[in-house]
Short mmCIF file of N, CA and C in Angstrom, two decimals:
data_model
loop_
_atom_site.label_atom_id
_atom_site.label_comp_id
_atom_site.label_asym_id
_atom_site.label_seq_id
_atom_site.Cartn_x
_atom_site.Cartn_y
_atom_site.Cartn_z
N UNK A 185 5.72 31.62 -90.95
CA UNK A 185 6.09 32.48 -89.85
C UNK A 185 5.92 33.93 -90.27
N UNK A 186 5.33 34.70 -89.37
CA UNK A 186 5.13 36.11 -89.64
C UNK A 186 5.57 36.92 -88.42
N UNK A 187 6.36 37.95 -88.67
CA UNK A 187 6.81 38.83 -87.59
C UNK A 187 5.91 40.05 -87.57
N UNK A 188 5.31 40.28 -86.41
CA UNK A 188 4.49 41.47 -86.23
C UNK A 188 5.28 42.43 -85.35
N UNK A 189 5.60 43.60 -85.89
CA UNK A 189 6.40 44.59 -85.16
C UNK A 189 5.51 45.77 -84.83
N UNK A 190 5.47 46.11 -83.54
CA UNK A 190 4.68 47.25 -83.08
C UNK A 190 5.64 48.25 -82.44
N UNK A 191 5.58 49.48 -82.90
CA UNK A 191 6.45 50.52 -82.35
C UNK A 191 5.58 51.59 -81.73
N UNK A 192 5.82 51.85 -80.46
CA UNK A 192 5.08 52.86 -79.71
C UNK A 192 6.01 54.04 -79.42
N UNK A 193 5.65 55.19 -79.94
CA UNK A 193 6.45 56.40 -79.77
C UNK A 193 5.60 57.41 -78.99
N UNK A 194 6.13 57.95 -77.92
CA UNK A 194 5.39 58.96 -77.16
C UNK A 194 5.51 60.31 -77.85
N UNK A 195 4.63 61.22 -77.49
CA UNK A 195 4.48 62.51 -78.18
C UNK A 195 5.78 63.27 -78.40
N UNK A 196 6.67 63.27 -77.44
CA UNK A 196 7.91 64.04 -77.57
C UNK A 196 8.82 63.49 -78.66
N UNK A 197 8.58 62.28 -79.09
CA UNK A 197 9.48 61.62 -80.04
C UNK A 197 8.85 61.32 -81.39
N UNK A 198 7.74 61.93 -81.71
CA UNK A 198 7.07 61.60 -82.98
C UNK A 198 7.98 61.85 -84.18
N UNK A 199 8.88 62.81 -84.08
CA UNK A 199 9.82 63.08 -85.18
C UNK A 199 10.85 61.96 -85.33
N UNK A 200 11.00 61.13 -84.32
CA UNK A 200 12.01 60.07 -84.34
C UNK A 200 11.45 58.71 -84.76
N UNK A 201 10.21 58.66 -85.15
CA UNK A 201 9.59 57.37 -85.49
C UNK A 201 10.32 56.65 -86.62
N UNK A 202 10.69 57.37 -87.66
CA UNK A 202 11.42 56.74 -88.78
C UNK A 202 12.76 56.19 -88.33
N UNK A 203 13.43 56.91 -87.44
CA UNK A 203 14.73 56.46 -86.93
C UNK A 203 14.56 55.17 -86.15
N UNK A 204 13.55 55.12 -85.29
CA UNK A 204 13.31 53.92 -84.49
C UNK A 204 12.95 52.75 -85.39
N UNK A 205 12.10 52.98 -86.38
CA UNK A 205 11.74 51.91 -87.32
C UNK A 205 12.97 51.38 -88.05
N UNK A 206 13.83 52.27 -88.48
CA UNK A 206 15.05 51.86 -89.19
C UNK A 206 15.97 51.05 -88.27
N UNK A 207 16.14 51.52 -87.03
CA UNK A 207 17.02 50.83 -86.08
C UNK A 207 16.48 49.43 -85.75
N UNK A 208 15.18 49.33 -85.57
CA UNK A 208 14.58 48.02 -85.28
C UNK A 208 14.79 47.08 -86.46
N UNK A 209 14.53 47.57 -87.65
CA UNK A 209 14.70 46.75 -88.85
C UNK A 209 16.15 46.30 -89.03
N UNK A 210 17.10 47.22 -88.86
CA UNK A 210 18.52 46.87 -89.00
C UNK A 210 18.95 45.85 -87.97
N UNK A 211 18.50 46.02 -86.73
CA UNK A 211 18.88 45.08 -85.68
C UNK A 211 18.29 43.70 -85.92
N UNK A 212 17.06 43.64 -86.39
CA UNK A 212 16.46 42.33 -86.68
C UNK A 212 17.18 41.63 -87.82
N UNK A 213 17.55 42.38 -88.83
CA UNK A 213 18.21 41.77 -90.01
C UNK A 213 19.67 41.44 -89.74
N UNK A 214 20.38 42.32 -89.05
CA UNK A 214 21.83 42.16 -88.91
C UNK A 214 22.27 41.47 -87.63
N UNK A 215 21.55 41.71 -86.56
CA UNK A 215 22.00 41.21 -85.26
C UNK A 215 21.30 39.92 -84.86
N UNK A 216 20.01 39.81 -85.16
CA UNK A 216 19.22 38.71 -84.62
C UNK A 216 18.84 37.63 -85.63
N UNK A 217 19.13 37.84 -86.90
CA UNK A 217 18.64 36.90 -87.92
C UNK A 217 19.07 35.47 -87.65
N UNK A 218 20.31 35.23 -87.27
CA UNK A 218 20.79 33.87 -87.00
C UNK A 218 20.09 33.26 -85.79
N UNK A 219 19.84 34.07 -84.76
CA UNK A 219 19.25 33.57 -83.52
C UNK A 219 17.75 33.32 -83.66
N UNK A 220 17.09 34.11 -84.49
CA UNK A 220 15.65 33.94 -84.68
C UNK A 220 15.32 32.71 -85.49
N UNK A 221 16.30 32.16 -86.20
CA UNK A 221 16.07 30.94 -86.99
C UNK A 221 15.64 29.76 -86.11
N UNK A 222 16.01 29.78 -84.83
CA UNK A 222 15.61 28.71 -83.92
C UNK A 222 14.09 28.62 -83.78
N UNK A 223 13.42 29.76 -83.96
CA UNK A 223 11.98 29.82 -83.78
C UNK A 223 11.24 29.77 -85.11
N UNK A 224 11.94 29.49 -86.19
CA UNK A 224 11.37 29.54 -87.53
C UNK A 224 10.57 28.27 -87.83
N UNK A 225 9.28 28.35 -87.58
CA UNK A 225 8.36 27.27 -87.90
C UNK A 225 7.25 27.86 -88.76
N UNK A 226 6.60 27.04 -89.53
CA UNK A 226 5.56 27.54 -90.43
C UNK A 226 4.43 28.22 -89.68
N UNK A 227 4.05 27.71 -88.52
CA UNK A 227 2.93 28.28 -87.78
C UNK A 227 3.38 29.15 -86.60
N UNK A 228 4.65 29.52 -86.56
CA UNK A 228 5.17 30.34 -85.45
C UNK A 228 4.57 31.74 -85.49
N UNK A 229 4.32 32.28 -84.31
CA UNK A 229 3.79 33.63 -84.20
C UNK A 229 4.78 34.48 -83.43
N UNK A 230 5.21 35.56 -84.04
CA UNK A 230 6.19 36.44 -83.43
C UNK A 230 5.60 37.83 -83.29
N UNK A 231 5.71 38.39 -82.10
CA UNK A 231 5.31 39.78 -81.87
C UNK A 231 6.46 40.47 -81.15
N UNK A 232 6.92 41.56 -81.72
CA UNK A 232 7.99 42.35 -81.10
C UNK A 232 7.46 43.77 -80.95
N UNK A 233 7.45 44.26 -79.70
CA UNK A 233 6.99 45.61 -79.41
C UNK A 233 8.15 46.44 -78.88
N UNK A 234 8.31 47.63 -79.44
CA UNK A 234 9.34 48.56 -79.00
C UNK A 234 8.64 49.85 -78.56
N UNK A 235 8.91 50.29 -77.34
CA UNK A 235 8.31 51.50 -76.79
C UNK A 235 9.42 52.47 -76.42
N UNK A 236 9.31 53.72 -76.86
CA UNK A 236 10.32 54.73 -76.53
C UNK A 236 9.64 55.99 -76.01
N UNK A 237 10.32 56.68 -75.10
CA UNK A 237 9.85 57.97 -74.62
C UNK A 237 11.01 58.74 -74.01
N UNK A 238 10.71 59.94 -73.58
CA UNK A 238 11.70 60.77 -72.87
C UNK A 238 11.21 60.95 -71.45
N UNK A 239 12.15 60.97 -70.52
CA UNK A 239 11.76 61.14 -69.12
C UNK A 239 11.86 62.61 -68.69
N UNK A 240 11.70 62.88 -67.41
CA UNK A 240 11.72 64.26 -66.90
C UNK A 240 13.08 64.91 -67.05
N UNK A 241 14.12 64.09 -67.16
CA UNK A 241 15.48 64.62 -67.35
C UNK A 241 15.78 64.84 -68.83
N UNK A 242 14.80 64.62 -69.70
CA UNK A 242 14.93 64.72 -71.15
C UNK A 242 15.95 63.73 -71.71
N UNK A 243 16.04 62.57 -71.06
CA UNK A 243 16.85 61.47 -71.55
C UNK A 243 15.91 60.38 -72.07
N UNK A 244 16.43 59.49 -72.89
CA UNK A 244 15.61 58.48 -73.53
C UNK A 244 15.43 57.24 -72.67
N UNK A 245 14.22 56.70 -72.70
CA UNK A 245 13.88 55.41 -72.10
C UNK A 245 13.31 54.54 -73.20
N UNK A 246 13.51 53.23 -73.10
CA UNK A 246 12.92 52.33 -74.09
C UNK A 246 12.79 50.94 -73.51
N UNK A 247 11.90 50.17 -74.11
CA UNK A 247 11.78 48.76 -73.74
C UNK A 247 11.41 47.95 -74.98
N UNK A 248 11.83 46.71 -74.95
CA UNK A 248 11.46 45.74 -75.97
C UNK A 248 10.73 44.61 -75.27
N UNK A 249 9.57 44.28 -75.79
CA UNK A 249 8.82 43.12 -75.33
C UNK A 249 8.61 42.23 -76.55
N UNK A 250 9.00 40.99 -76.42
CA UNK A 250 8.90 40.08 -77.56
C UNK A 250 8.25 38.77 -77.13
N UNK A 251 7.41 38.26 -78.00
CA UNK A 251 6.81 36.95 -77.82
C UNK A 251 7.14 36.15 -79.07
N UNK A 252 8.02 35.18 -78.91
CA UNK A 252 8.45 34.35 -80.03
C UNK A 252 7.90 32.95 -79.83
N UNK A 253 6.81 32.68 -80.50
CA UNK A 253 6.17 31.37 -80.46
C UNK A 253 5.92 30.91 -79.02
N UNK A 254 5.39 31.82 -78.20
CA UNK A 254 5.03 31.49 -76.83
C UNK A 254 6.09 31.79 -75.80
N UNK A 255 7.29 32.07 -76.19
CA UNK A 255 8.37 32.41 -75.26
C UNK A 255 8.48 33.93 -75.17
N UNK A 256 8.47 34.47 -73.95
CA UNK A 256 8.43 35.92 -73.74
C UNK A 256 9.79 36.46 -73.31
N UNK A 257 10.14 37.61 -73.87
CA UNK A 257 11.38 38.32 -73.54
C UNK A 257 11.02 39.77 -73.25
N UNK A 258 11.74 40.38 -72.31
CA UNK A 258 11.51 41.80 -71.99
C UNK A 258 12.84 42.43 -71.59
N UNK A 259 13.12 43.58 -72.19
CA UNK A 259 14.35 44.31 -71.90
C UNK A 259 13.98 45.79 -71.79
N UNK A 260 14.51 46.46 -70.77
CA UNK A 260 14.17 47.86 -70.54
C UNK A 260 15.40 48.60 -70.02
N UNK A 261 15.61 49.80 -70.54
CA UNK A 261 16.72 50.65 -70.11
C UNK A 261 16.24 52.10 -70.04
N UNK A 262 16.91 52.88 -69.20
CA UNK A 262 16.54 54.29 -69.00
C UNK A 262 17.76 55.19 -69.04
N UNK A 263 17.48 56.47 -69.23
CA UNK A 263 18.48 57.54 -69.09
C UNK A 263 19.62 57.47 -70.10
N UNK A 264 19.29 57.29 -71.37
CA UNK A 264 20.29 57.33 -72.44
C UNK A 264 20.23 58.67 -73.15
N UNK A 265 21.39 59.21 -73.48
CA UNK A 265 21.45 60.48 -74.20
C UNK A 265 21.11 60.32 -75.67
N UNK A 266 21.51 59.17 -76.25
CA UNK A 266 21.30 58.94 -77.69
C UNK A 266 20.32 57.80 -77.89
N UNK A 267 19.29 58.08 -78.67
CA UNK A 267 18.26 57.08 -78.93
C UNK A 267 18.81 55.87 -79.66
N UNK A 268 19.69 56.06 -80.63
CA UNK A 268 20.23 54.92 -81.38
C UNK A 268 21.07 54.01 -80.49
N UNK A 269 21.84 54.60 -79.56
CA UNK A 269 22.61 53.77 -78.62
C UNK A 269 21.68 52.92 -77.75
N UNK A 270 20.59 53.52 -77.32
CA UNK A 270 19.64 52.83 -76.47
C UNK A 270 18.99 51.65 -77.19
N UNK A 271 18.49 51.88 -78.40
CA UNK A 271 17.85 50.81 -79.16
C UNK A 271 18.84 49.69 -79.47
N UNK A 272 20.05 50.05 -79.90
CA UNK A 272 21.07 49.04 -80.20
C UNK A 272 21.45 48.25 -78.95
N UNK A 273 21.54 48.92 -77.81
CA UNK A 273 21.88 48.26 -76.55
C UNK A 273 20.79 47.24 -76.17
N UNK A 274 19.53 47.62 -76.31
CA UNK A 274 18.45 46.70 -75.99
C UNK A 274 18.50 45.46 -76.89
N UNK A 275 18.78 45.66 -78.16
CA UNK A 275 18.87 44.51 -79.07
C UNK A 275 20.11 43.67 -78.78
N UNK A 276 21.17 44.26 -78.25
CA UNK A 276 22.33 43.46 -77.80
C UNK A 276 21.91 42.50 -76.69
N UNK A 277 21.11 43.01 -75.74
CA UNK A 277 20.63 42.15 -74.65
C UNK A 277 19.68 41.06 -75.17
N UNK A 278 18.86 41.43 -76.13
CA UNK A 278 17.95 40.47 -76.76
C UNK A 278 18.76 39.36 -77.43
N UNK A 279 19.78 39.74 -78.18
CA UNK A 279 20.65 38.78 -78.86
C UNK A 279 21.33 37.85 -77.84
N UNK A 280 21.85 38.44 -76.78
CA UNK A 280 22.53 37.65 -75.74
C UNK A 280 21.58 36.62 -75.13
N UNK A 281 20.36 37.04 -74.87
CA UNK A 281 19.37 36.14 -74.31
C UNK A 281 19.02 35.01 -75.28
N UNK A 282 18.85 35.34 -76.55
CA UNK A 282 18.55 34.32 -77.56
C UNK A 282 19.71 33.34 -77.75
N UNK A 283 20.94 33.84 -77.60
CA UNK A 283 22.10 32.97 -77.79
C UNK A 283 22.21 31.90 -76.71
N UNK A 284 21.59 32.15 -75.55
CA UNK A 284 21.63 31.19 -74.46
C UNK A 284 20.53 30.13 -74.58
N UNK A 285 19.59 30.34 -75.50
CA UNK A 285 18.50 29.37 -75.70
C UNK A 285 19.05 28.11 -76.36
N UNK A 286 18.45 27.00 -76.02
CA UNK A 286 18.87 25.72 -76.61
C UNK A 286 17.93 25.32 -77.70
#
């Protein structure tokens, strides 16, 4: 199993790329590790894409799109003042969705 993580940062947030990478890594290791074990097969293909930008109100928008061995997940939120709160919130929804899987 190999996890492919793609992070898309728009021009206004290029200085925040390291922060987003750290937050994604922490959430995968600390929040989702138990839930991702359900998809842990030798030939499993995982792609997780995180996209962040700022809107016209100068607030943060982000989305997570994930494909875990053929199963697709998508979470999107807008108008957050703090980027870390937004990323953590999206991963909370991701975790909740994975917890409902059988």
